[in-house]
Amino acid sequence: MGAVRMLLPVLRPVAGRDGNGPGGRLLVSALLRCSSPHWVFVRPQPLERRIAWGAEAVALCRATMRRERPGAPDVLARSLVLQSQLLLHAGRYEEACAAAQESLNVPDARPSPSRTAYCHLVRALALAGLDRADEALVTARLSVAVYGSVLPGQADRCLGSAAAALRAHAWVLDRAGRTAESVDVYLQCAELLRELPWRQQFRLAVLHTRVLGELAHGLRALGRFTEAVEAGDDARELVGDLVPRLYPETQVMRAQLLIDLAWCLGATEDLSRARATAEEAVTRCRDLPAGTEVPDQTLLAVALDCLAHHLELLDAHTDERVVREELVTLAERLADAEPETHGPRLAVALDALARCHTRDGEGSGAVTVTRRSVELYRRAVGRDPGSYEPELARTLANLSVRLRLTGEFEGAVAAGGRGPGDHPAPRGGRGAGRAVTGRGPPADSRPGPVPRRGRRRGRGLLRRGRDPAAAAHGGG
């Protein structure tokens, strides 16, 4: 693609301002090749630059359409659908929907099953990004049906695949809260990918990795932990060391997969392996390259929480405290940047660290840390009482217990103690995990609920770490 890109400054003067010159079609082809590369070993250019190239190609095609050149409608339709995929990847969902729909409606364009299916695929993911779940589901099913009618010789590598359509359908179902149906579709997709020739499997390695990772997560959400472990092990074997080198985006997928796998191993009481997997997840999160699309170090915080939980179950309290202290430090940095999203997470991390202080006989330290947690929950209650009042009540109860242990009985009464024991934070519900990884965890995954704004941010994470645009792109 580098050679093609270097030709662009040469081709533009030859093609003329509106592509009216002899090199007009060649310039369009070069722009499309640069904006939507599909070779395995090609590193794509920055997204904004690719969008600009795609927009230039679309503008040239429109000018050609006005001159009524033969074949111009087909080239315009193809340019629009490729541009819609780039807009989808950039999170510009309204524009992506419009471009895909226009591609379907270009006058005099010859119908292409691959292009039609790909348009429906992009529209489905864009509609899901706009929270129009019902329309997204209908469009995703239509995409799967049209891809099913594409003959092998008619397939276009740039315009997705049946496996990509199935993955998108499963993802939209999961986003709509229909996890069991989503898992069934993921299983179909995984089986389809396993049956492909090895060359196609290699080309679709990113998609295959994504499908197995999301399948493991869906199984985990349903409490089918043994099956989730099997899917996770398959994904780890598939990823290996080669795939992340060829496709850097799979490094985030691998880290997310390891976190899911660690929770599932813990649920099956294989605690030693769960600890090892969580430690690997932490290492992988630390090694994520600069500029990764997972904002800040949120995924590292999730991995540290997972590791601390399993260290606690293994009674490795010294190691657990070290991890929890690191988690608090990291959560403080995140909360300084985005208090509404990460403040409650810091509160949960502080309360867990306070348990370590109590266990080590450091009563005053436990009280100090718990007071900070209470204050953070008070702020969260001011923003979202329904979500955080139960967490505030639980943390106040813990504060009361810890005050009593230090002999501050008046303070304990004021805090409203409700029992003789410490109350650990519940391992948060589906919404908690979606705010961090863009996916819904099971009931034992992470502490505490998150604000609605956090859920919206989590969906943004999903579009990147587990992004819909990758489903639209045939290679993953």
Short mmCIF file of C-alpha atoms in Angstrom, two decimals:
data_model
loop_
_atom_site.label_atom_id
_atom_site.label_comp_id
_atom_site.label_asym_id
_atom_site.label_seq_id
_atom_site.Cartn_x
_atom_site.Cartn_y
_atom_site.Cartn_z
CA MET A 1 0.00 0.00 0.00
CA GLY A 2 2.98 2.35 0.57
CA ALA A 3 3.75 2.42 -3.15
CA VAL A 4 0.11 3.17 -3.97
CA ARG A 5 0.05 5.96 -1.39
CA MET A 6 3.15 7.56 -2.92
CA LEU A 7 1.40 7.61 -6.29
CA LEU A 8 -1.46 9.81 -5.04
CA PRO A 9 0.35 13.16 -5.54
CA VAL A 10 1.26 12.04 -9.06
CA LEU A 11 -2.22 10.84 -9.98
CA ARG A 12 -4.12 13.91 -8.73
CA PRO A 13 -2.80 16.36 -11.38
CA VAL A 14 -3.27 13.76 -14.11
CA ALA A 15 -6.86 13.05 -13.04
CA GLY A 16 -7.78 16.73 -12.89
CA ARG A 17 -9.81 18.60 -10.34
CA ASP A 18 -12.98 16.50 -10.75
CA GLY A 19 -11.34 13.31 -11.95
CA ASN A 20 -12.17 14.28 -15.52
CA GLY A 21 -8.68 13.50 -16.80
CA PRO A 22 -7.32 10.18 -18.07
CA GLY A 23 -6.21 9.08 -14.61
CA GLY A 24 -9.54 9.65 -12.85
CA ARG A 25 -10.52 6.02 -12.36
CA LEU A 26 -6.99 5.05 -11.41
CA LEU A 27 -6.97 7.77 -8.74
CA VAL A 28 -10.28 6.50 -7.31
CA SER A 29 -8.94 2.96 -7.19
CA ALA A 30 -5.76 4.14 -5.46
CA LEU A 31 -7.74 6.16 -2.89
CA LEU A 32 -9.99 3.21 -2.10
CA ARG A 33 -7.01 0.89 -1.77
CA CYS A 34 -5.31 3.29 0.65
CA SER A 35 -8.46 3.94 2.71
CA SER A 36 -9.47 0.27 3.05
CA PRO A 37 -6.38 -1.99 2.91
CA HIS A 38 -7.05 -5.71 3.20
CA TRP A 39 -3.60 -7.23 3.04
CA VAL A 40 -2.51 -9.12 6.14
CA PHE A 41 0.90 -7.51 6.61
CA VAL A 42 -0.20 -3.92 5.89
CA ARG A 43 -0.35 -1.52 8.82
CA PRO A 44 -3.32 0.79 8.17
CA GLN A 45 -2.79 4.53 8.20
CA PRO A 46 -4.45 6.73 10.89
CA LEU A 47 -8.22 6.58 10.70
CA GLU A 48 -8.76 10.29 10.03
CA ARG A 49 -6.42 10.14 7.04
CA ARG A 50 -8.23 7.08 5.69
CA ILE A 51 -11.59 8.84 6.09
CA ALA A 52 -10.22 11.81 4.13
CA TRP A 53 -9.06 9.52 1.31
CA GLY A 54 -12.44 7.80 1.28
CA ALA A 55 -14.27 11.12 1.15
CA GLU A 56 -12.06 12.22 -1.76
CA ALA A 57 -12.89 9.00 -3.62
CA VAL A 58 -16.63 9.51 -3.02
CA ALA A 59 -16.44 13.11 -4.29
CA LEU A 60 -14.63 12.02 -7.46
CA CYS A 61 -17.22 9.28 -8.03
CA ARG A 62 -20.08 11.77 -7.67
CA ALA A 63 -18.46 14.00 -10.30
CA THR A 64 -18.07 11.01 -12.59
CA MET A 65 -21.74 10.14 -12.06
CA ARG A 66 -22.74 13.62 -13.22
CA ARG A 67 -20.84 13.00 -16.46
CA GLU A 68 -22.70 9.69 -16.87
CA ARG A 69 -19.64 7.58 -17.46
CA PRO A 70 -20.17 3.82 -17.81
CA GLY A 71 -19.70 1.91 -14.56
CA ALA A 72 -19.73 5.07 -12.46
CA PRO A 73 -22.79 4.03 -10.37
CA ASP A 74 -21.11 0.79 -9.28
CA VAL A 75 -17.90 2.55 -8.30
CA LEU A 76 -19.84 5.18 -6.32
CA ALA A 77 -21.84 2.50 -4.50
CA ARG A 78 -18.66 0.67 -3.55
CA SER A 79 -16.95 3.90 -2.44
CA LEU A 80 -19.90 4.80 -0.23
CA VAL A 81 -20.06 1.45 1.54
CA LEU A 82 -16.30 1.45 2.21
CA GLN A 83 -16.57 5.00 3.53
CA SER A 84 -19.48 3.97 5.77
CA GLN A 85 -17.26 1.36 7.41
CA LEU A 86 -14.61 3.97 8.20
CA LEU A 87 -17.23 6.33 9.64
CA LEU A 88 -18.55 3.48 11.76
CA HIS A 89 -15.07 2.79 13.10
CA ALA A 90 -14.76 6.49 14.00
CA GLY A 91 -18.03 6.38 15.97
CA ARG A 92 -19.84 8.65 13.49
CA TYR A 93 -22.91 6.44 13.43
CA GLU A 94 -25.43 8.77 11.80
CA GLU A 95 -23.06 9.42 8.90
CA ALA A 96 -22.23 5.73 8.61
CA CYS A 97 -25.94 4.86 8.41
CA ALA A 98 -26.53 7.51 5.77
CA ALA A 99 -23.56 6.43 3.63
CA ALA A 100 -24.55 2.75 3.77
CA GLN A 101 -28.15 3.56 2.89
CA GLU A 102 -27.07 5.79 0.00
CA SER A 103 -24.88 2.96 -1.31
CA LEU A 104 -27.97 0.75 -1.49
CA ASN A 105 -29.90 3.44 -3.35
CA VAL A 106 -27.38 4.61 -5.99
CA PRO A 107 -29.35 4.88 -9.28
CA ASP A 108 -28.41 2.42 -12.02
CA ALA A 109 -25.89 0.55 -9.82
CA ARG A 110 -25.88 -3.18 -10.50
CA PRO A 111 -26.95 -5.14 -7.40
CA SER A 112 -24.09 -6.97 -5.70
CA PRO A 113 -24.95 -9.48 -2.94
CA SER A 114 -21.67 -8.81 -1.12
CA ARG A 115 -22.16 -5.05 -1.20
CA THR A 116 -25.82 -5.31 -0.16
CA ALA A 117 -24.98 -7.60 2.76
CA TYR A 118 -22.12 -5.35 3.84
CA CYS A 119 -24.36 -2.28 3.76
CA HIS A 120 -26.83 -4.05 6.05
CA LEU A 121 -23.97 -5.12 8.31
CA VAL A 122 -22.63 -1.57 8.70
CA ARG A 123 -26.13 -0.19 9.23
CA ALA A 124 -26.87 -2.78 11.91
CA LEU A 125 -23.78 -1.86 13.90
CA ALA A 126 -24.35 1.87 13.45
CA LEU A 127 -27.97 1.55 14.57
CA ALA A 128 -26.81 -0.36 17.63
CA GLY A 129 -24.34 2.43 18.33
CA LEU A 130 -27.29 4.84 18.22
CA ASP A 131 -29.19 2.63 20.73
CA ARG A 132 -31.82 1.72 18.13
CA ALA A 133 -31.73 -1.93 19.12
CA ASP A 134 -34.87 -3.18 17.40
CA GLU A 135 -33.87 -1.74 14.02
CA ALA A 136 -30.32 -3.03 14.51
CA LEU A 137 -31.54 -6.59 15.13
CA VAL A 138 -33.75 -6.61 12.03
CA THR A 139 -30.91 -5.25 9.89
CA ALA A 140 -28.36 -7.69 11.36
CA ARG A 141 -30.61 -10.66 10.53
CA LEU A 142 -31.02 -9.31 7.00
CA SER A 143 -27.24 -9.08 6.62
CA VAL A 144 -26.80 -12.70 7.72
CA ALA A 145 -29.49 -13.82 5.26
CA VAL A 146 -27.96 -11.95 2.30
CA TYR A 147 -24.44 -13.20 3.05
CA GLY A 148 -25.90 -16.72 3.05
CA SER A 149 -26.90 -16.22 -0.58
CA VAL A 150 -23.43 -15.09 -1.73
CA LEU A 151 -21.72 -17.77 -3.81
CA PRO A 152 -18.05 -18.48 -3.00
CA GLY A 153 -16.88 -17.02 -6.31
CA GLN A 154 -18.85 -13.81 -5.69
CA ALA A 155 -17.34 -13.05 -2.27
CA ASP A 156 -15.42 -9.77 -1.91
CA ARG A 157 -12.66 -9.73 0.70
CA CYS A 158 -13.15 -6.02 1.35
CA LEU A 159 -16.88 -6.39 1.98
CA GLY A 160 -17.07 -8.56 5.07
CA SER A 161 -18.10 -12.19 5.34
CA ALA A 162 -20.87 -14.42 6.63
CA ALA A 163 -18.84 -14.98 9.80
CA ALA A 164 -18.53 -11.22 10.34
CA ALA A 165 -22.30 -10.87 9.90
CA LEU A 166 -22.97 -13.62 12.46
CA ARG A 167 -20.60 -12.01 14.92
CA ALA A 168 -22.33 -8.64 14.44
CA HIS A 169 -25.74 -10.28 14.96
CA ALA A 170 -24.51 -11.90 18.19
CA TRP A 171 -23.02 -8.62 19.38
CA VAL A 172 -26.25 -6.72 18.75
CA LEU A 173 -28.22 -9.38 20.62
CA ASP A 174 -25.86 -9.09 23.59
CA ARG A 175 -26.15 -5.32 23.52
CA ALA A 176 -29.94 -5.71 23.63
CA GLY A 177 -29.63 -7.86 26.77
CA ARG A 178 -30.52 -11.13 25.03
CA THR A 179 -27.43 -12.96 26.20
CA ALA A 180 -28.65 -16.55 25.74
CA GLU A 181 -29.60 -15.90 22.11
CA SER A 182 -26.33 -14.07 21.61
CA VAL A 183 -24.34 -17.08 22.83
CA ASP A 184 -26.21 -19.38 20.44
CA VAL A 185 -25.24 -17.17 17.50
CA TYR A 186 -21.64 -16.91 18.71
CA LEU A 187 -21.50 -20.72 18.79
CA GLN A 188 -22.72 -20.85 15.17
CA CYS A 189 -20.11 -18.29 14.18
CA ALA A 190 -17.29 -20.15 15.94
CA GLU A 191 -18.29 -23.39 14.22
CA LEU A 192 -18.36 -21.65 10.83
CA LEU A 193 -14.89 -20.22 11.38
CA ARG A 194 -13.50 -23.60 12.44
CA GLU A 195 -14.70 -25.16 9.19
CA LEU A 196 -12.98 -22.60 6.93
CA PRO A 197 -9.79 -23.50 5.01
CA TRP A 198 -6.63 -22.58 6.90
CA ARG A 199 -5.83 -19.67 4.58
CA GLN A 200 -9.17 -18.04 5.29
CA GLN A 201 -8.77 -18.78 8.99
CA PHE A 202 -5.45 -16.96 8.97
CA ARG A 203 -6.99 -13.95 7.21
CA LEU A 204 -9.88 -13.92 9.69
CA ALA A 205 -7.69 -14.50 12.75
CA VAL A 206 -8.75 -11.22 14.39
CA LEU A 207 -12.43 -11.97 13.87
CA HIS A 208 -11.97 -15.54 15.16
CA THR A 209 -10.17 -14.25 18.26
CA ARG A 210 -12.89 -11.70 18.89
CA VAL A 211 -15.67 -14.27 18.49
CA LEU A 212 -14.12 -16.76 20.91
CA GLY A 213 -13.41 -14.05 23.47
CA GLU A 214 -16.94 -12.68 23.33
CA LEU A 215 -18.35 -16.20 23.40
CA ALA A 216 -16.39 -16.89 26.59
CA HIS A 217 -17.74 -13.71 28.10
CA GLY A 218 -21.33 -14.53 27.18
CA LEU A 219 -21.01 -18.02 28.65
CA ARG A 220 -19.59 -16.47 31.79
CA ALA A 221 -22.57 -14.10 32.02
CA LEU A 222 -24.88 -17.14 31.83
CA GLY A 223 -22.95 -18.96 34.55
CA ARG A 224 -21.74 -21.64 32.13
CA PHE A 225 -18.21 -21.39 33.47
CA THR A 226 -16.83 -24.72 32.27
CA GLU A 227 -17.85 -23.98 28.68
CA ALA A 228 -16.46 -20.47 29.03
CA VAL A 229 -13.10 -21.90 30.11
CA GLU A 230 -13.08 -24.18 27.07
CA ALA A 231 -13.82 -21.27 24.72
CA GLY A 232 -11.22 -19.13 26.47
CA ASP A 233 -8.56 -21.83 26.15
CA ASP A 234 -9.36 -22.17 22.44
CA ALA A 235 -8.96 -18.43 22.02
CA ARG A 236 -5.63 -18.40 23.85
CA GLU A 237 -4.33 -21.17 21.64
CA LEU A 238 -5.50 -19.33 18.54
CA VAL A 239 -3.95 -16.01 19.55
CA GLY A 240 -0.54 -17.36 20.56
CA ASP A 241 2.33 -14.91 20.03
CA LEU A 242 2.05 -14.43 16.26
CA VAL A 243 -1.43 -12.92 15.95
CA PRO A 244 -0.79 -9.98 18.34
CA ARG A 245 2.38 -9.15 16.40
CA LEU A 246 0.52 -9.05 13.11
CA TYR A 247 -2.63 -7.43 14.52
CA PRO A 248 -1.89 -5.11 17.49
CA GLU A 249 -5.61 -4.67 18.20
CA THR A 250 -5.75 -8.27 19.43
CA GLN A 251 -3.55 -7.34 22.39
CA VAL A 252 -6.54 -5.64 24.03
CA MET A 253 -8.75 -8.63 23.18
CA ARG A 254 -6.23 -10.98 24.77
CA ALA A 255 -6.11 -8.96 27.98
CA GLN A 256 -9.93 -8.89 28.20
CA LEU A 257 -10.08 -12.61 27.48
CA LEU A 258 -7.60 -13.39 30.27
CA ILE A 259 -9.68 -11.41 32.76
CA ASP A 260 -12.84 -13.31 31.78
CA LEU A 261 -10.97 -16.61 31.90
CA ALA A 262 -9.58 -15.90 35.36
CA TRP A 263 -13.06 -15.19 36.76
CA CYS A 264 -14.41 -18.39 35.21
CA LEU A 265 -11.53 -20.48 36.55
CA GLY A 266 -12.18 -19.03 39.98
CA ALA A 267 -15.87 -19.90 39.66
CA THR A 268 -14.89 -23.52 38.89
CA GLU A 269 -12.65 -23.44 42.03
CA ASP A 270 -9.43 -23.82 40.07
CA LEU A 271 -7.97 -21.00 42.14
CA SER A 272 -4.28 -21.57 41.43
CA ARG A 273 -4.85 -21.38 37.69
CA ALA A 274 -7.21 -18.44 38.18
CA ARG A 275 -4.44 -16.59 40.00
CA ALA A 276 -1.90 -17.38 37.29
CA THR A 277 -4.30 -16.22 34.58
CA ALA A 278 -5.12 -13.01 36.45
CA GLU A 279 -1.40 -12.31 36.87
CA GLU A 280 -0.92 -12.82 33.14
CA ALA A 281 -3.84 -10.46 32.48
CA VAL A 282 -2.17 -7.78 34.60
CA THR A 283 1.09 -8.27 32.72
CA ARG A 284 -0.66 -8.05 29.36
CA CYS A 285 -2.46 -4.87 30.41
CA ARG A 286 0.81 -3.28 31.47
CA ASP A 287 2.33 -4.21 28.10
CA LEU A 288 -0.43 -2.66 25.99
CA PRO A 289 1.23 -0.35 23.47
CA ALA A 290 1.04 3.41 23.80
CA GLY A 291 -1.95 4.82 21.99
CA THR A 292 -4.13 1.78 22.64
CA GLU A 293 -7.81 2.46 22.14
CA VAL A 294 -8.72 1.45 25.69
CA PRO A 295 -8.86 4.82 27.49
CA ASP A 296 -6.36 5.48 30.26
CA GLN A 297 -5.59 2.36 32.26
CA THR A 298 -9.12 1.23 32.97
CA LEU A 299 -8.52 -2.31 31.79
CA LEU A 300 -5.48 -2.60 34.07
CA ALA A 301 -7.72 -1.60 37.00
CA VAL A 302 -10.13 -4.41 36.11
CA ALA A 303 -7.27 -6.91 35.92
CA LEU A 304 -5.85 -5.79 39.27
CA ASP A 305 -9.25 -6.16 40.90
CA CYS A 306 -9.56 -9.66 39.48
CA LEU A 307 -6.10 -10.62 40.76
CA ALA A 308 -6.74 -9.16 44.23
CA HIS A 309 -9.99 -11.10 44.51
CA HIS A 310 -8.33 -14.43 43.79
CA LEU A 311 -5.39 -13.67 46.07
CA GLU A 312 -7.90 -13.08 48.84
CA LEU A 313 -9.56 -16.43 48.15
CA LEU A 314 -6.14 -18.12 48.32
CA ASP A 315 -5.35 -16.37 51.63
CA ALA A 316 -2.31 -14.74 50.01
CA HIS A 317 -3.00 -11.62 52.06
CA THR A 318 0.42 -9.98 51.75
CA ASP A 319 0.30 -10.14 47.96
CA GLU A 320 -3.36 -9.10 48.00
CA ARG A 321 -2.58 -5.94 49.96
CA VAL A 322 0.18 -4.95 47.55
CA VAL A 323 -2.21 -5.36 44.61
CA ARG A 324 -5.03 -3.47 46.33
CA GLU A 325 -2.72 -0.57 47.16
CA GLU A 326 -1.67 -0.38 43.52
CA LEU A 327 -5.32 -0.55 42.48
CA VAL A 328 -6.19 2.37 44.79
CA THR A 329 -3.33 4.45 43.38
CA LEU A 330 -4.45 3.74 39.84
CA ALA A 331 -8.12 4.38 40.67
CA GLU A 332 -7.17 7.73 42.20
CA ARG A 333 -5.56 8.81 38.94
CA LEU A 334 -8.59 7.69 36.97
CA ALA A 335 -10.99 9.40 39.39
CA ASP A 336 -9.05 12.67 39.17
CA ALA A 337 -9.58 12.62 35.40
CA GLU A 338 -13.21 11.45 35.41
CA PRO A 339 -14.75 11.62 38.88
CA GLU A 340 -18.27 10.66 37.84
CA THR A 341 -17.15 7.46 36.11
CA HIS A 342 -14.28 6.35 38.31
CA GLY A 343 -15.12 7.91 41.69
CA PRO A 344 -17.39 5.01 42.70
CA ARG A 345 -14.71 2.55 41.57
CA LEU A 346 -12.21 4.27 43.81
CA ALA A 347 -14.71 4.00 46.66
CA VAL A 348 -14.95 0.23 46.15
CA ALA A 349 -11.16 -0.12 45.97
CA LEU A 350 -10.73 1.90 49.18
CA ASP A 351 -13.28 -0.20 51.06
CA ALA A 352 -11.49 -3.38 49.98
CA LEU A 353 -8.13 -1.92 51.07
CA ALA A 354 -9.70 -1.05 54.43
CA ARG A 355 -10.47 -4.75 54.92
CA CYS A 356 -6.76 -5.45 54.47
CA HIS A 357 -5.95 -2.82 57.13
CA THR A 358 -8.47 -4.40 59.51
CA ARG A 359 -7.12 -7.88 58.92
CA ASP A 360 -3.57 -6.65 59.64
CA GLY A 361 -4.66 -5.01 62.89
CA GLU A 362 -4.37 -1.44 61.59
CA GLY A 363 -7.70 -0.15 62.87
CA SER A 364 -7.03 3.58 62.50
CA GLY A 365 -5.80 3.07 58.93
CA ALA A 366 -8.95 1.11 58.12
CA VAL A 367 -11.15 3.90 59.49
CA THR A 368 -9.29 6.60 57.55
CA VAL A 369 -9.58 4.71 54.28
CA THR A 370 -13.25 3.85 54.88
CA ARG A 371 -14.10 7.50 55.55
CA ARG A 372 -12.70 8.36 52.12
CA SER A 373 -14.86 5.63 50.60
CA VAL A 374 -17.97 6.97 52.37
CA GLU A 375 -17.29 10.50 51.13
CA LEU A 376 -16.97 9.29 47.53
CA TYR A 377 -20.23 7.37 47.82
CA ARG A 378 -21.98 10.46 49.24
CA ARG A 379 -20.98 12.36 46.11
CA ALA A 380 -22.18 9.51 43.91
CA VAL A 381 -25.54 9.44 45.74
CA GLY A 382 -25.93 13.13 44.99
CA ARG A 383 -25.69 12.29 41.28
CA ASP A 384 -27.54 8.96 41.21
CA PRO A 385 -29.33 8.06 44.47
CA GLY A 386 -30.99 4.91 43.16
CA SER A 387 -27.71 3.25 42.22
CA TYR A 388 -25.51 4.28 45.12
CA GLU A 389 -27.65 4.53 48.27
CA PRO A 390 -27.31 0.76 48.97
CA GLU A 391 -23.52 1.00 48.52
CA LEU A 392 -23.38 4.01 50.84
CA ALA A 393 -25.41 2.14 53.47
CA ARG A 394 -23.10 -0.89 53.25
CA THR A 395 -19.96 1.25 53.52
CA LEU A 396 -21.39 3.18 56.49
CA ALA A 397 -22.04 -0.16 58.17
CA ASN A 398 -18.43 -1.14 57.56
CA LEU A 399 -17.27 2.21 58.97
CA SER A 400 -19.34 1.60 62.09
CA VAL A 401 -17.77 -1.82 62.61
CA ARG A 402 -14.25 -0.47 62.10
CA LEU A 403 -14.86 2.45 64.47
CA ARG A 404 -16.04 0.03 67.17
CA LEU A 405 -12.88 -2.02 66.73
CA THR A 406 -10.84 1.11 67.49
CA GLY A 407 -12.99 1.97 70.53
CA GLU A 408 -14.76 4.95 68.95
CA PHE A 409 -18.24 3.88 70.04
CA GLU A 410 -19.95 7.25 69.60
CA GLY A 411 -18.69 7.48 66.05
CA ALA A 412 -19.80 3.91 65.44
CA VAL A 413 -23.34 4.74 66.55
CA ALA A 414 -23.36 7.85 64.36
CA ALA A 415 -22.19 5.83 61.37
CA GLY A 416 -25.16 3.49 61.92
CA GLY A 417 -23.50 0.09 62.39
CA ARG A 418 -25.73 -2.85 61.56
CA GLY A 419 -23.86 -5.94 62.57
CA PRO A 420 -20.76 -7.46 64.10
CA GLY A 421 -18.97 -8.33 60.85
CA ASP A 422 -17.32 -6.57 57.97
CA HIS A 423 -19.45 -6.34 54.84
CA PRO A 424 -17.43 -6.88 51.67
CA ALA A 425 -18.59 -5.12 48.56
CA PRO A 426 -20.85 -7.22 46.37
CA ARG A 427 -19.21 -8.31 43.16
CA GLY A 428 -21.01 -5.95 40.82
CA GLY A 429 -23.78 -6.66 38.38
CA ARG A 430 -23.96 -6.52 34.63
CA GLY A 431 -23.86 -2.75 34.43
CA ALA A 432 -20.58 -2.57 36.36
CA GLY A 433 -18.66 -4.62 33.85
CA ARG A 434 -20.21 -2.91 30.84
CA ALA A 435 -18.89 0.43 32.04
CA VAL A 436 -15.32 -0.88 31.95
CA THR A 437 -15.05 -3.41 29.17
CA GLY A 438 -18.21 -2.67 27.23
CA ARG A 439 -19.57 -6.11 28.09
CA GLY A 440 -21.78 -7.43 30.85
CA PRO A 441 -20.07 -9.53 33.55
CA PRO A 442 -21.71 -12.08 35.81
CA ALA A 443 -22.80 -11.35 39.32
CA ASP A 444 -19.38 -11.99 40.88
CA SER A 445 -17.20 -9.95 38.59
CA ARG A 446 -16.59 -6.47 39.97
CA PRO A 447 -17.69 -4.31 42.86
CA GLY A 448 -20.48 -1.86 42.75
CA PRO A 449 -22.76 -0.29 40.14
CA VAL A 450 -21.72 2.56 37.90
CA PRO A 451 -23.49 5.71 36.74
CA ARG A 452 -25.42 5.76 33.51
CA ARG A 453 -22.82 8.03 31.97
CA GLY A 454 -20.28 5.36 32.80
CA ARG A 455 -22.34 2.81 30.92
CA ARG A 456 -22.36 5.07 27.88
CA ARG A 457 -18.60 5.41 28.15
CA GLY A 458 -18.38 1.65 28.42
CA ARG A 459 -20.22 1.30 25.14
CA GLY A 460 -17.56 3.53 23.64
CA LEU A 461 -14.94 1.16 25.00
CA LEU A 462 -16.75 -1.74 23.40
CA ARG A 463 -16.66 -0.05 20.05
CA ARG A 464 -12.88 0.10 20.38
CA GLY A 465 -11.67 -2.80 22.50
CA ARG A 466 -14.53 -4.95 21.16
CA ASP A 467 -15.68 -2.57 18.54
CA PRO A 468 -18.55 -3.06 16.10
CA ALA A 469 -16.50 -1.66 13.25
CA ALA A 470 -14.18 -4.63 13.53
CA ALA A 471 -17.14 -6.90 12.92
CA ALA A 472 -17.98 -4.98 9.80
CA HIS A 473 -14.44 -5.37 8.53
CA GLY A 474 -14.05 -8.88 7.19
CA GLY A 475 -10.70 -9.44 8.83
CA GLY A 476 -12.07 -8.88 12.29
#
